[in-house]
Amino acid sequence: EQSYNAPVGKYAEFAYTTALNYLLSQRDYTFSLGDSMIVYWAESGKEQYQKCFLNMFKPTKDNQKKLKDIFDSLKEGTRVYLEDAEMDPKQNFYILALAPNAARLSVRFFYVNSFGKIIQNIADHYERLKIVKPAWEEQDYLGIRDMLNETVNQKSKDKTPVPNMAALVLLAILSGGRYPASLYTYTLIRIRAECGNVNWKRAAIIKAFLIKNYNCMKGENLMGLNEDRNDIAYVLGRLFSVLESIQKEANPTITTTIHDRYFNSACATPAVIFPVLLKLKNSHMKKLERDKGGAKVYYEKEVGKIMGKFDDFPKRLSLEQQGQFVCMRDSVNGRYNPQNVWNMDPEDIHYEIADWALAGNTLNAVGESLFFFNPYSEECPTYFPPGGIGVLFNRVNNHCFYTPTQKYATT
């Protein structure tokens, strides 16, 4: 009786299960993505379309030239070839994403369009991802699997992206639609969890998301630094980068920079952090004046030019603005100082705890506590920190845990 809401005839059931099993048996033309299995085929049944599609989503050093030739043909409006075989842009192409659901299959999506339109949408996606890469990087195209890898902790046992996100990202690329917000959010989460580590892949993801979903940062000059942009978040990102360069110029052997200590808080609350950074900059400038007078003059001009683009530091940056701020940073691979809690060298257990907490999990013993205090006595103060912004919730061993009061909102 439960099946009567969508009855299926015996012939139809035999036809679609036989066809699906045949398509799934073609291992060369299926691939897994997250928790989904992707199956694709052309209406004509010609394998050259499947080969071309697979090359686009699994770019390697060996097939990068083929992809470039195909995308160039699209731009020029000429015929598209793969291995000397011409492909018809009007050919209907089908993509099916399946996921396991108990003893059944769940259809994540079923997308149909002309092959020419699909590869055009893929080409537009790769265009949005274009960014200045390190000189040693040989990878021209950032594949979807590499994108999803940047949203998960690569040191954890389970490296699978958030369920359904992989299929949503693929559908957005195929259809030319907006990227799912989870792609952006989890990329930022990984950046913060790894002390502001922004590699070129993460910067490219954020750039593509902001261009497509927020219609910002368009133009060929957005592959690298754009000095003409006046968006406050973008400008603050430039300022942060210059301030870090000043610190490193004044102290070449330094292993812990402002990036390691202040990056996350500078993204979220610039009005609190940037005055501190500017005060530190003044100390570094004095050292440069003694040792490298020319560098001091150069950096003074750079800082003055950037700060002339805004009047006051904003109290907070939105999630979109934080992405623009991040785009101005690059990764810093310095050695960690194990004596500093901000720069401890994390192990697998630390990443697992962070992922567990970011997923919204809590411990009953501490509840929604925001502060903890070791009183070195048998009793816990009723309020902590001073000023009554936290009230005692529970004591666990030698630590007293406090939840925020209404006064916390005014701090």
XYZ file of C-alpha atoms in Angstrom:
411
model
C 0.000 0.000 0.000
C 2.882 2.403 0.713
C 3.943 2.258 -2.941
C 0.538 3.238 -4.333
C 1.413 6.953 -4.246
C 3.851 6.339 -7.145
C 2.925 3.102 -8.926
C 5.431 1.718 -11.480
C 4.630 -0.861 -14.169
C 6.656 -4.046 -14.530
C 8.086 -3.037 -17.903
C 9.116 0.409 -16.678
C 10.713 -1.108 -13.569
C 12.645 -3.636 -15.681
C 13.709 -0.965 -18.189
C 15.074 1.617 -15.748
C 16.799 -0.880 -13.432
C 18.467 -2.632 -16.390
C 19.599 0.698 -17.885
C 20.858 1.984 -14.532
C 22.768 -1.214 -13.769
C 24.388 -1.022 -17.199
C 25.446 2.597 -16.674
C 26.798 1.828 -13.193
C 28.794 -1.105 -14.576
C 30.751 1.310 -16.815
C 33.329 2.163 -14.161
C 35.270 4.397 -16.546
C 32.281 6.722 -16.839
C 31.121 6.981 -13.244
C 32.779 8.601 -10.257
C 32.010 9.065 -6.565
C 31.748 12.537 -5.097
C 31.152 12.901 -1.375
C 28.348 10.497 -0.531
C 27.029 10.484 -4.125
C 27.677 8.375 -7.207
C 27.680 10.375 -10.447
C 26.461 8.697 -13.654
C 26.450 10.508 -17.013
C 25.758 9.743 -20.672
C 24.983 11.331 -24.029
C 21.706 10.771 -25.828
C 23.603 9.398 -28.852
C 25.469 6.894 -26.649
C 28.873 8.002 -28.032
C 31.646 7.586 -25.475
C 33.597 10.684 -26.578
C 31.106 12.903 -24.694
C 31.597 10.901 -21.507
C 35.389 11.077 -21.874
C 35.261 14.837 -22.343
C 32.980 15.308 -19.325
C 35.212 13.167 -17.101
C 38.325 15.122 -18.169
C 36.637 18.387 -17.163
C 35.872 17.232 -13.635
C 39.124 15.360 -13.097
C 41.755 17.787 -14.429
C 45.346 16.526 -14.308
C 48.679 17.735 -15.654
C 48.236 15.322 -18.559
C 44.846 16.574 -19.771
C 45.166 20.302 -19.044
C 46.069 21.128 -22.658
C 43.001 19.239 -23.927
C 40.757 21.235 -21.609
C 42.350 24.518 -22.635
C 41.800 23.684 -26.324
C 38.128 22.870 -25.674
C 37.523 26.075 -23.696
C 39.353 28.146 -26.338
C 37.135 26.616 -29.034
C 34.066 27.663 -27.039
C 35.347 31.238 -26.739
C 36.082 31.459 -30.449
C 32.826 29.793 -31.441
C 34.618 27.096 -33.451
C 34.006 23.333 -33.500
C 34.888 21.330 -30.397
C 37.125 18.279 -30.809
C 38.405 15.581 -28.482
C 41.038 13.196 -29.846
C 40.184 14.253 -33.428
C 36.493 13.427 -32.900
C 34.089 16.328 -33.397
C 31.382 16.798 -30.770
C 27.949 18.255 -31.362
C 27.246 21.110 -28.894
C 23.496 20.509 -29.333
C 23.732 16.890 -28.207
C 21.591 16.243 -25.099
C 23.661 15.177 -22.111
C 22.366 13.630 -18.876
C 23.897 13.680 -15.374
C 22.408 11.648 -12.508
C 23.587 11.892 -8.893
C 22.598 8.996 -6.625
C 23.139 8.505 -2.888
C 22.427 5.515 -0.619
C 19.338 5.814 1.549
C 18.858 2.778 3.818
C 17.949 -0.081 1.443
C 17.020 2.316 -1.358
C 18.640 4.899 -3.616
C 18.114 8.613 -3.227
C 18.277 10.860 -6.294
C 20.354 13.916 -5.375
C 19.631 15.490 -8.760
C 18.964 14.673 -12.410
C 20.234 17.353 -14.796
C 19.674 17.520 -18.568
C 21.021 20.137 -20.979
C 22.839 20.446 -24.285
C 26.471 19.348 -24.088
C 27.631 22.745 -25.357
C 25.783 24.607 -22.584
C 27.140 22.289 -19.906
C 30.789 22.684 -20.932
C 30.246 26.457 -21.229
C 29.025 26.539 -17.607
C 32.051 24.470 -16.558
C 34.363 26.868 -18.429
C 32.728 29.859 -16.650
C 33.259 28.096 -13.314
C 36.974 27.606 -13.975
C 37.229 31.244 -15.081
C 35.840 32.372 -11.713
C 38.412 30.170 -9.933
C 41.379 31.737 -11.735
C 43.861 33.236 -9.313
C 47.584 33.986 -9.116
C 49.248 30.774 -7.932
C 52.652 30.065 -6.378
C 55.433 29.786 -8.966
C 55.916 26.078 -8.234
C 52.254 25.179 -8.773
C 51.693 23.253 -12.028
C 47.939 22.726 -11.629
C 45.969 24.996 -13.997
C 42.464 23.881 -13.051
C 41.076 23.275 -9.561
C 38.901 20.148 -9.794
C 35.719 19.759 -7.771
C 37.242 17.038 -5.581
C 40.144 19.355 -4.689
C 37.628 22.078 -3.862
C 35.677 19.839 -1.496
C 38.894 18.657 0.175
C 39.496 22.250 1.303
C 36.276 22.155 3.358
C 37.252 19.195 5.549
C 40.031 18.439 8.003
C 42.604 16.410 6.070
C 44.046 15.069 9.324
C 40.789 13.518 10.517
C 39.840 9.909 9.880
C 36.666 10.838 7.980
C 37.511 13.152 5.087
C 34.017 13.090 3.553
C 32.485 16.556 2.975
C 29.150 17.544 4.482
C 26.379 15.263 3.136
C 24.616 16.675 0.065
C 27.118 19.554 -0.291
C 29.174 17.746 -2.935
C 26.113 17.143 -5.130
C 24.932 20.748 -4.675
C 28.331 22.115 -5.714
C 28.351 19.881 -8.803
C 24.826 20.939 -9.755
C 25.749 24.621 -9.369
C 28.724 24.162 -11.707
C 26.691 22.249 -14.315
C 23.754 24.648 -14.329
C 25.662 27.893 -13.841
C 23.698 28.510 -10.642
C 24.731 29.888 -7.266
C 27.170 27.874 -5.181
C 25.740 26.414 -1.938
C 26.449 28.576 1.107
C 27.932 25.543 2.876
C 30.907 25.559 0.455
C 31.806 29.096 1.543
C 31.027 28.581 5.232
C 33.047 25.391 5.644
C 35.997 26.858 3.733
C 36.087 29.770 6.205
C 35.714 27.347 9.129
C 38.771 25.388 7.980
C 40.763 28.622 7.588
C 39.961 29.664 11.153
C 40.505 26.181 12.576
C 43.985 26.134 11.005
C 45.041 29.520 12.380
C 44.315 31.486 9.201
C 45.946 29.126 6.694
C 44.787 30.526 3.329
C 46.310 28.572 0.453
C 45.634 29.459 -3.183
C 42.890 26.831 -3.468
C 40.883 28.274 -0.582
C 41.374 31.811 -1.871
C 40.135 30.676 -5.311
C 37.001 29.082 -3.792
C 36.167 32.236 -1.838
C 36.769 34.423 -4.901
C 34.512 32.262 -7.111
C 31.771 32.233 -4.463
C 31.796 36.021 -4.014
C 31.717 36.605 -7.772
C 28.828 34.220 -8.425
C 26.702 34.588 -5.310
C 27.304 38.242 -4.449
C 28.044 39.590 -7.933
C 31.215 41.272 -6.730
C 34.900 41.330 -7.671
C 34.415 40.921 -11.412
C 37.088 41.615 -14.008
C 40.315 40.167 -15.348
C 42.385 42.067 -12.789
C 40.801 40.037 -9.989
C 43.264 37.174 -10.500
C 45.633 39.065 -8.216
C 45.895 42.337 -6.288
C 43.537 45.098 -7.435
C 44.699 48.433 -6.014
C 41.625 50.256 -7.364
C 39.127 48.370 -5.173
C 37.708 50.383 -2.274
C 35.588 47.727 -0.503
C 36.408 48.141 3.175
C 37.009 44.410 3.773
C 39.294 44.113 0.743
C 41.221 47.251 1.763
C 41.639 45.976 5.344
C 42.967 42.700 3.972
C 45.586 44.663 2.024
C 46.466 46.659 5.138
C 46.863 43.494 7.219
C 49.154 42.001 4.589
C 51.332 45.138 4.487
C 51.532 45.296 8.302
C 52.697 41.686 8.388
C 55.313 42.442 5.708
C 56.613 45.329 7.843
C 56.936 43.027 10.844
C 58.820 40.390 8.832
C 61.074 43.022 7.236
C 61.993 44.384 10.683
C 62.439 40.888 12.175
C 63.573 38.474 9.414
C 64.055 35.545 11.806
C 60.642 35.823 13.456
C 58.613 32.593 13.558
C 55.328 33.953 14.978
C 53.803 36.890 13.114
C 50.633 38.957 13.530
C 49.054 36.478 11.120
C 49.356 33.704 13.709
C 48.060 35.788 16.596
C 45.521 38.209 15.155
C 44.209 36.922 11.809
C 40.865 35.464 12.972
C 40.005 38.388 15.239
C 41.098 40.945 12.600
C 38.632 39.330 10.167
C 35.730 39.550 12.588
C 36.336 42.725 14.689
C 38.754 45.075 12.887
C 37.937 48.095 15.077
C 39.361 46.248 18.093
C 42.426 44.670 16.487
C 43.782 47.123 13.901
C 44.659 49.893 16.406
C 46.793 47.295 18.208
C 48.444 46.280 14.933
C 49.178 49.906 14.013
C 50.805 50.440 17.400
C 53.014 47.409 16.768
C 53.773 48.773 13.312
C 55.220 51.952 14.832
C 57.716 49.882 16.825
C 58.723 47.954 13.724
C 59.120 51.199 11.757
C 61.613 52.511 14.314
C 63.746 49.431 13.791
C 63.493 49.782 9.997
C 64.545 53.432 10.290
C 67.775 52.313 11.948
C 68.533 49.354 9.689
C 66.669 49.857 6.380
C 65.758 53.478 5.773
C 64.564 52.859 2.198
C 62.152 50.133 3.301
C 60.695 52.428 5.967
C 59.889 55.102 3.370
C 58.300 52.542 1.034
C 56.075 51.010 3.709
C 55.011 54.407 5.066
C 53.763 55.310 1.591
C 51.945 51.984 1.236
C 50.217 52.259 4.622
C 49.260 55.879 3.984
C 47.867 55.059 0.530
C 45.732 52.208 1.890
C 44.438 54.064 4.957
C 43.452 56.978 2.744
C 40.699 54.751 1.312
C 38.583 54.728 4.507
C 37.788 56.915 7.522
C 37.192 54.535 10.440
C 37.685 50.865 11.158
C 34.318 49.015 11.091
C 33.289 47.311 14.330
C 32.470 44.044 12.562
C 32.708 42.410 9.133
C 29.898 40.317 7.687
C 30.548 36.763 6.492
C 30.751 38.025 2.901
C 33.233 40.747 3.899
C 35.359 38.273 5.843
C 35.742 36.325 2.613
C 37.051 39.441 0.866
C 39.479 39.994 3.755
C 40.726 36.396 3.487
C 41.294 36.770 -0.268
C 44.064 39.265 0.482
C 46.054 36.829 2.611
C 48.387 33.971 1.705
C 49.524 31.066 3.852
C 52.477 31.519 6.238
C 54.448 28.355 6.916
C 56.511 29.388 9.964
C 57.631 27.097 12.753
C 55.357 26.876 15.778
C 56.325 28.009 19.258
C 55.144 25.167 21.552
C 55.259 27.502 24.578
C 52.518 29.697 23.135
C 48.961 28.340 23.297
C 48.022 30.284 20.146
C 50.736 28.552 18.144
C 50.708 25.001 19.442
C 51.373 22.347 16.809
C 47.946 20.619 16.562
C 47.638 16.854 16.413
C 44.752 14.703 15.134
C 42.927 14.827 18.471
C 42.879 18.644 18.438
C 41.322 18.741 14.956
C 38.759 16.112 15.952
C 37.771 18.122 19.043
C 37.491 21.320 16.956
C 35.312 19.590 14.347
C 33.174 18.098 17.110
C 32.623 21.518 18.679
C 32.026 23.310 15.345
C 29.306 20.755 14.589
C 27.358 22.173 17.558
C 28.146 19.484 20.155
C 28.396 20.421 23.838
C 29.244 18.757 27.148
C 26.429 18.580 29.691
C 28.831 19.431 32.491
C 29.686 22.833 31.005
C 26.549 23.546 28.949
C 26.714 26.916 27.210
C 29.572 28.201 29.367
C 31.824 30.813 27.791
C 34.372 31.341 30.612
C 36.326 29.110 32.983
C 38.373 29.959 36.060
C 40.639 28.031 38.438
C 40.138 29.635 41.858
C 42.792 27.532 43.675
C 40.274 27.172 46.499
C 37.304 24.983 47.421
C 34.692 27.578 46.424
C 33.952 29.212 43.071
C 33.141 32.936 42.897
C 29.499 33.541 41.921
C 30.499 35.881 39.092
C 33.437 35.797 36.686
C 34.978 37.661 34.850
C 34.853 40.789 37.034
C 31.910 43.064 36.330
C 29.258 40.358 36.490
C 29.350 39.347 32.828
C 29.489 35.615 33.698
C 27.587 33.661 36.364
C 28.611 30.303 37.871
C 27.172 27.268 36.049
C 29.141 24.304 37.395
C 32.438 23.180 38.832
C 34.389 20.331 37.177
C 37.402 19.192 39.204
C 39.440 22.391 39.781
C 37.709 24.511 37.133
C 34.682 26.766 37.579
C 32.548 27.296 34.446
C 30.484 30.441 33.819
C 27.670 31.287 31.397
C 27.236 34.860 30.033
C 24.789 37.218 31.745
C 22.858 40.072 30.096
C 25.775 42.381 30.893
C 27.932 40.390 28.461
C 25.981 41.869 25.539
C 27.244 45.363 26.495
C 30.950 44.421 26.486
